[in-house]
mmCIF file of C-alpha atoms in Angstrom:
data_model
loop_
_atom_site.group_PDB
_atom_site.id
_atom_site.type_symbol
_atom_site.label_atom_id
_atom_site.label_comp_id
_atom_site.label_asym_id
_atom_site.label_seq_id
_atom_site.Cartn_x
_atom_site.Cartn_y
_atom_site.Cartn_z
ATOM 1 C CA UNK A 55 0.275 -0.375 0.207
ATOM 2 C CA UNK A 56 0.940 3.456 0.270
ATOM 3 C CA UNK A 57 3.366 5.257 2.586
ATOM 4 C CA UNK A 58 3.625 8.777 2.911
ATOM 5 C CA UNK A 59 6.134 10.443 4.959
ATOM 6 C CA UNK A 60 6.007 13.586 6.152
ATOM 7 C CA UNK A 61 9.196 16.237 7.339
ATOM 8 C CA UNK A 62 9.920 17.766 9.844
ATOM 9 C CA UNK A 63 7.874 16.248 12.247
ATOM 10 C CA UNK A 64 7.985 19.782 13.981
ATOM 11 C CA UNK A 65 9.008 23.766 12.913
ATOM 12 C CA UNK A 66 9.989 27.078 14.784
ATOM 13 C CA UNK A 67 10.048 30.070 12.759
ATOM 14 C CA UNK A 68 9.768 33.453 13.503
ATOM 15 C CA UNK A 69 6.914 35.287 12.428
ATOM 16 C CA UNK A 70 7.418 37.067 8.681
ATOM 17 C CA UNK A 71 9.725 33.520 7.999
ATOM 18 C CA UNK A 72 8.792 31.512 5.364
ATOM 19 C CA UNK A 73 8.255 27.593 6.304
ATOM 20 C CA UNK A 74 8.564 24.689 3.983
ATOM 21 C CA UNK A 75 6.771 21.060 5.553
ATOM 22 C CA UNK A 76 7.911 18.838 2.694
ATOM 23 C CA UNK A 77 6.626 14.705 1.824
ATOM 24 C CA UNK A 78 7.588 11.962 -0.426
ATOM 25 C CA UNK A 79 4.664 9.236 -1.366
ATOM 26 C CA UNK A 80 5.536 5.697 -2.605
ATOM 27 C CA UNK A 81 2.466 4.776 -5.296
ATOM 28 C CA UNK A 82 3.068 6.243 -8.339
ATOM 29 C CA UNK A 83 -0.371 5.613 -9.069
ATOM 30 C CA UNK A 84 -1.603 8.658 -6.654
ATOM 31 C CA UNK A 85 -2.881 11.692 -8.368
ATOM 32 C CA UNK A 86 -4.603 14.098 -5.739
ATOM 33 C CA UNK A 87 -2.242 15.537 -3.203
ATOM 34 C CA UNK A 88 -3.919 17.517 -0.650
ATOM 35 C CA UNK A 89 -2.727 19.462 2.317
ATOM 36 C CA UNK A 90 -4.687 19.875 5.521
ATOM 37 C CA UNK A 91 -4.358 22.781 8.365
ATOM 38 C CA UNK A 92 -5.398 21.372 12.405
ATOM 39 C CA UNK A 93 -5.669 23.611 14.636
ATOM 40 C CA UNK A 94 -5.952 21.547 18.741
ATOM 41 C CA UNK A 95 -8.728 19.936 19.210
ATOM 42 C CA UNK A 96 -10.320 21.085 15.860
ATOM 43 C CA UNK A 97 -10.765 19.208 12.347
ATOM 44 C CA UNK A 98 -8.357 19.433 9.639
ATOM 45 C CA UNK A 99 -9.181 21.477 7.289
ATOM 46 C CA UNK A 100 -8.215 21.958 3.487
ATOM 47 C CA UNK A 101 -5.718 24.601 2.719
ATOM 48 C CA UNK A 102 -4.763 24.131 -0.439
ATOM 49 C CA UNK A 103 -4.340 20.807 -3.164
ATOM 50 C CA UNK A 104 -2.935 19.429 -6.070
ATOM 51 C CA UNK A 105 -3.057 17.151 -8.932
ATOM 52 C CA UNK A 106 -0.536 15.338 -10.644
ATOM 53 C CA UNK A 107 -0.664 17.335 -14.198
ATOM 54 C CA UNK A 108 0.226 20.573 -12.303
ATOM 55 C CA UNK A 109 3.226 21.565 -11.154
ATOM 56 C CA UNK A 110 3.066 24.169 -8.662
ATOM 57 C CA UNK A 111 -0.408 25.984 -7.135
ATOM 58 C CA UNK A 112 -0.357 29.281 -5.067
ATOM 59 C CA UNK A 113 -3.297 30.487 -2.924
ATOM 60 C CA UNK A 114 -2.058 33.728 -1.664
ATOM 61 C CA UNK A 115 0.813 33.275 0.761
ATOM 62 C CA UNK A 116 0.638 29.198 0.703
ATOM 63 C CA UNK A 117 1.549 27.260 -2.429
ATOM 64 C CA UNK A 118 2.081 23.735 -2.853
ATOM 65 C CA UNK A 119 4.456 21.789 -5.477
ATOM 66 C CA UNK A 120 5.022 18.399 -7.217
ATOM 67 C CA UNK A 121 6.950 16.510 -8.840
ATOM 68 C CA UNK A 122 5.789 13.545 -9.428
ATOM 69 C CA UNK A 123 9.114 12.211 -11.149
ATOM 70 C CA UNK A 124 10.846 12.278 -7.788
ATOM 71 C CA UNK A 125 7.483 11.540 -5.614
ATOM 72 C CA UNK A 126 7.657 13.973 -3.365
ATOM 73 C CA UNK A 127 5.910 17.378 -2.740
ATOM 74 C CA UNK A 128 6.049 20.903 -0.379
ATOM 75 C CA UNK A 129 3.781 22.793 1.138
ATOM 76 C CA UNK A 130 5.488 26.751 1.390
ATOM 77 C CA UNK A 131 4.299 29.177 3.361
ATOM 78 C CA UNK A 132 5.744 32.289 2.766
ATOM 79 C CA UNK A 133 5.346 35.947 5.805
ATOM 80 C CA UNK A 134 4.112 33.646 8.012
ATOM 81 C CA UNK A 135 1.624 34.823 10.969
ATOM 82 C CA UNK A 136 0.911 33.449 14.616
ATOM 83 C CA UNK A 137 -2.466 32.024 13.474
ATOM 84 C CA UNK A 138 -0.640 29.701 11.035
ATOM 85 C CA UNK A 139 0.505 27.803 14.228
ATOM 86 C CA UNK A 140 -1.243 24.648 13.706
ATOM 87 C CA UNK A 141 -0.241 20.779 12.870
ATOM 88 C CA UNK A 142 0.073 20.216 8.708
ATOM 89 C CA UNK A 143 -0.411 16.746 7.054
ATOM 90 C CA UNK A 144 0.035 15.807 3.954
ATOM 91 C CA UNK A 145 -1.815 13.475 1.905
ATOM 92 C CA UNK A 146 -2.350 11.614 -0.948
ATOM 93 C CA UNK A 147 -5.006 9.564 -3.220
ATOM 94 C CA UNK A 148 -6.776 9.914 -6.401
ATOM 95 C CA UNK A 149 -6.516 5.926 -6.555
ATOM 96 C CA UNK A 150 -8.757 3.273 -4.435
ATOM 97 C CA UNK A 151 -12.352 4.828 -3.760
ATOM 98 C CA UNK A 152 -11.072 8.194 -2.778
ATOM 99 C CA UNK A 153 -8.984 7.159 -0.180
ATOM 100 C CA UNK A 154 -6.514 8.988 1.580
ATOM 101 C CA UNK A 155 -2.930 8.169 2.882
ATOM 102 C CA UNK A 156 -1.584 11.074 5.380
ATOM 103 C CA UNK A 157 1.705 12.347 6.510
ATOM 104 C CA UNK A 158 2.206 11.562 10.304
ATOM 105 C CA UNK A 159 1.867 15.598 10.287
ATOM 106 C CA UNK A 160 4.287 18.551 10.881
ATOM 107 C CA UNK A 161 3.579 21.239 14.469
ATOM 108 C CA UNK A 162 4.761 24.613 13.701
ATOM 109 C CA UNK A 163 5.234 27.212 15.918
ATOM 110 C CA UNK A 164 5.315 31.165 14.435
ATOM 111 C CA UNK A 165 7.029 33.079 17.526
ATOM 112 C CA UNK A 166 5.682 36.673 17.023
ATOM 113 C CA UNK Y 736 -18.852 25.037 9.450
ATOM 114 C CA UNK Y 737 -18.993 21.737 7.695
ATOM 115 C CA UNK Y 738 -22.709 20.104 7.181
ATOM 116 C CA UNK Y 739 -20.902 16.886 9.009
ATOM 117 C CA UNK Y 740 -22.085 16.376 12.749
ATOM 118 C CA UNK Y 741 -20.048 14.014 14.978
ATOM 119 C CA UNK Y 742 -21.285 13.029 18.275
ATOM 120 C CA UNK Y 743 -20.322 13.183 21.181
ATOM 121 C CA UNK Y 744 -17.503 15.291 21.812
ATOM 122 C CA UNK Y 745 -16.347 13.634 24.439
ATOM 123 C CA UNK Y 746 -16.602 9.822 25.214
ATOM 124 C CA UNK Y 747 -15.669 7.526 28.424
ATOM 125 C CA UNK Y 748 -15.440 4.357 27.978
ATOM 126 C CA UNK Y 749 -14.974 1.047 30.243
ATOM 127 C CA UNK Y 750 -12.595 -1.679 29.561
ATOM 128 C CA UNK Y 751 -14.713 -4.125 28.017
ATOM 129 C CA UNK Y 752 -17.956 -1.799 26.861
ATOM 130 C CA UNK Y 753 -18.808 -1.218 23.345
ATOM 131 C CA UNK Y 754 -19.579 2.267 22.901
ATOM 132 C CA UNK Y 755 -20.480 3.645 19.278
ATOM 133 C CA UNK Y 756 -19.863 7.211 18.049
ATOM 134 C CA UNK Y 757 -22.219 9.246 15.633
ATOM 135 C CA UNK Y 758 -21.253 10.689 12.519
ATOM 136 C CA UNK Y 759 -24.435 12.690 10.486
ATOM 137 C CA UNK Y 760 -23.994 14.755 7.054
ATOM 138 C CA UNK Y 761 -26.176 16.557 4.970
ATOM 139 C CA UNK Y 762 -24.357 17.324 2.100
ATOM 140 C CA UNK Y 763 -25.653 14.425 0.364
ATOM 141 C CA UNK Y 764 -21.698 12.916 -0.183
ATOM 142 C CA UNK Y 765 -22.163 9.598 -1.126
ATOM 143 C CA UNK Y 766 -18.756 8.886 0.567
ATOM 144 C CA UNK Y 767 -18.175 8.286 4.330
ATOM 145 C CA UNK Y 768 -15.499 7.827 6.080
ATOM 146 C CA UNK Y 769 -13.358 6.930 9.324
ATOM 147 C CA UNK Y 770 -10.090 7.760 10.923
ATOM 148 C CA UNK Y 771 -8.203 7.602 13.648
ATOM 149 C CA UNK Y 772 -6.307 10.253 14.872
ATOM 150 C CA UNK Y 773 -3.654 9.219 18.097
ATOM 151 C CA UNK Y 774 -0.067 11.997 19.255
ATOM 152 C CA UNK Y 775 2.143 12.714 17.087
ATOM 153 C CA UNK Y 776 0.834 10.264 14.390
ATOM 154 C CA UNK Y 777 -1.460 11.162 11.450
ATOM 155 C CA UNK Y 778 -4.986 9.813 10.267
ATOM 156 C CA UNK Y 779 -5.677 6.424 10.161
ATOM 157 C CA UNK Y 780 -8.232 4.834 8.038
ATOM 158 C CA UNK Y 781 -10.372 2.697 9.943
ATOM 159 C CA UNK Y 782 -13.706 1.599 7.452
ATOM 160 C CA UNK Y 783 -14.765 3.394 4.316
ATOM 161 C CA UNK Y 784 -18.310 3.406 3.004
ATOM 162 C CA UNK Y 785 -18.421 4.484 -0.932
ATOM 163 C CA UNK Y 786 -22.512 3.746 -0.970
ATOM 164 C CA UNK Y 787 -25.543 3.217 1.487
ATOM 165 C CA UNK Y 788 -25.202 -0.940 2.212
ATOM 166 C CA UNK Y 789 -21.840 -0.876 1.219
ATOM 167 C CA UNK Y 790 -18.324 -0.463 3.551
ATOM 168 C CA UNK Y 791 -14.854 -1.889 3.646
ATOM 169 C CA UNK Y 792 -12.256 -2.202 5.927
ATOM 170 C CA UNK Y 793 -8.882 0.882 6.339
ATOM 171 C CA UNK Y 794 -5.838 -0.214 7.069
ATOM 172 C CA UNK Y 795 -7.122 -0.691 10.945
ATOM 173 C CA UNK Y 796 -10.077 -1.918 10.891
ATOM 174 C CA UNK Y 797 -9.789 -4.553 13.736
ATOM 175 C CA UNK Y 798 -11.599 -4.216 16.580
ATOM 176 C CA UNK Y 799 -14.405 -1.983 14.777
ATOM 177 C CA UNK Y 800 -17.660 -2.343 12.863
ATOM 178 C CA UNK Y 801 -19.489 -0.003 11.033
ATOM 179 C CA UNK Y 802 -22.981 0.212 9.264
ATOM 180 C CA UNK Y 803 -24.500 2.541 6.561
ATOM 181 C CA UNK Y 804 -28.371 2.413 6.302
ATOM 182 C CA UNK Y 805 -28.699 5.977 5.312
ATOM 183 C CA UNK Y 806 -26.967 7.785 3.216
ATOM 184 C CA UNK Y 807 -26.773 11.026 6.128
ATOM 185 C CA UNK Y 808 -25.034 8.037 8.241
ATOM 186 C CA UNK Y 809 -22.151 6.290 8.887
ATOM 187 C CA UNK Y 810 -21.967 5.154 12.653
ATOM 188 C CA UNK Y 811 -18.460 3.855 14.210
ATOM 189 C CA UNK Y 812 -18.992 1.143 16.746
ATOM 190 C CA UNK Y 813 -15.087 0.148 18.657
ATOM 191 C CA UNK Y 814 -15.661 -3.057 20.545
ATOM 192 C CA UNK Y 815 -14.197 -4.759 23.164
ATOM 193 C CA UNK Y 816 -11.706 -6.230 20.878
ATOM 194 C CA UNK Y 817 -9.430 -2.931 20.308
ATOM 195 C CA UNK Y 818 -6.994 -3.188 22.477
ATOM 196 C CA UNK Y 819 -5.989 1.043 22.610
ATOM 197 C CA UNK Y 820 -9.470 2.509 21.470
ATOM 198 C CA UNK Y 821 -7.892 5.804 23.644
ATOM 199 C CA UNK Y 822 -7.859 8.052 20.445
ATOM 200 C CA UNK Y 823 -9.404 10.800 18.940
ATOM 201 C CA UNK Y 824 -11.767 9.705 15.720
ATOM 202 C CA UNK Y 825 -12.767 11.771 12.490
ATOM 203 C CA UNK Y 826 -15.394 11.129 10.551
ATOM 204 C CA UNK Y 827 -15.268 12.736 6.683
ATOM 205 C CA UNK Y 828 -17.151 12.807 3.903
ATOM 206 C CA UNK Y 829 -16.622 12.853 0.284
ATOM 207 C CA UNK Y 830 -18.847 13.637 -3.321
ATOM 208 C CA UNK Y 831 -17.949 11.110 -4.965
ATOM 209 C CA UNK Y 832 -18.641 12.610 -8.079
ATOM 210 C CA UNK Y 833 -16.784 15.536 -8.232
ATOM 211 C CA UNK Y 834 -13.807 15.916 -6.441
ATOM 212 C CA UNK Y 835 -11.302 13.956 -3.976
ATOM 213 C CA UNK Y 836 -11.808 16.530 -1.244
ATOM 214 C CA UNK Y 837 -12.616 15.091 2.048
ATOM 215 C CA UNK Y 838 -14.969 17.368 4.473
ATOM 216 C CA UNK Y 839 -14.000 16.123 8.161
ATOM 217 C CA UNK Y 840 -16.737 16.281 11.225
ATOM 218 C CA UNK Y 841 -15.354 18.088 14.605
ATOM 219 C CA UNK Y 842 -14.267 14.371 16.070
ATOM 220 C CA UNK Y 843 -14.612 12.837 19.433
ATOM 221 C CA UNK Y 844 -12.440 12.020 21.677
ATOM 222 C CA UNK Y 845 -12.955 8.365 22.762
ATOM 223 C CA UNK Y 846 -11.125 8.003 26.599
ATOM 224 C CA UNK Y 847 -10.903 3.995 28.260
ATOM 225 C CA UNK Y 848 -10.833 4.322 31.869
#
C-alpha cells in the first residue's frame, strides 16, 4: 500500500519567515495531493491541493509544488503569522475509492 | 462550518464495553470515512463506505465495526476487541461524483478508563 513520509515533525519559525514542509510517497498511481491544517482539538481543514497534471499551485501566502518523477511534494508558507501555528498534514489520494493516506504531521510554531 | 456532525464530543468508556460514535452529514455525499488520530501520528483509515449498505475495511479495522443503512449516517462501533481504543476519531465525507476533497467532522475524543 501507499506510504507517505512527512518532514520535519516540528518546525519553529519567526513571524514573517517562510516555512517549508516536505512529503514523499511511494505509490506512483497517486494523483491527488492535499494539505490539511489542524488546530488543537479541531477538525482538519483543507488549505490547498494539487493534482498530478500540475507542478505548482499558489493561493495567497501558501503554495504547493509537486515532483511526480521524484514522488515528493512540498507546502510553502510565506510571511508566516502566529495564526499559522497548527499541525499540517500532507496526504495522497486519487486512486481507489477516494481513500487518502496521510503523513505523520508537522507541528508548525510561528513566534511573534 | 461543515455539514458533518459527530457526537458525542467526548466519550468515556470502561474496559470491556462497546461504544458507538455517531457521524451524520447533510451534504448529500455518497462516500464516508472513519479515521483514528493518535498523538504524533497522522490519520489512519478505519473503515470507508462508497454507497449505502456497502463498506470496506481500511488499514486498521480490527476491533471496529460500522454500518451504512442511510446515506446521511455512518456510525462507528468500538468493540471490546479493540485493545487500545483511546484516541481522537474523525469522520469525513466526499462527493464521489465530483472531487477528491474530504470534509471532516469535529471529531470525538474517546477515553478508556
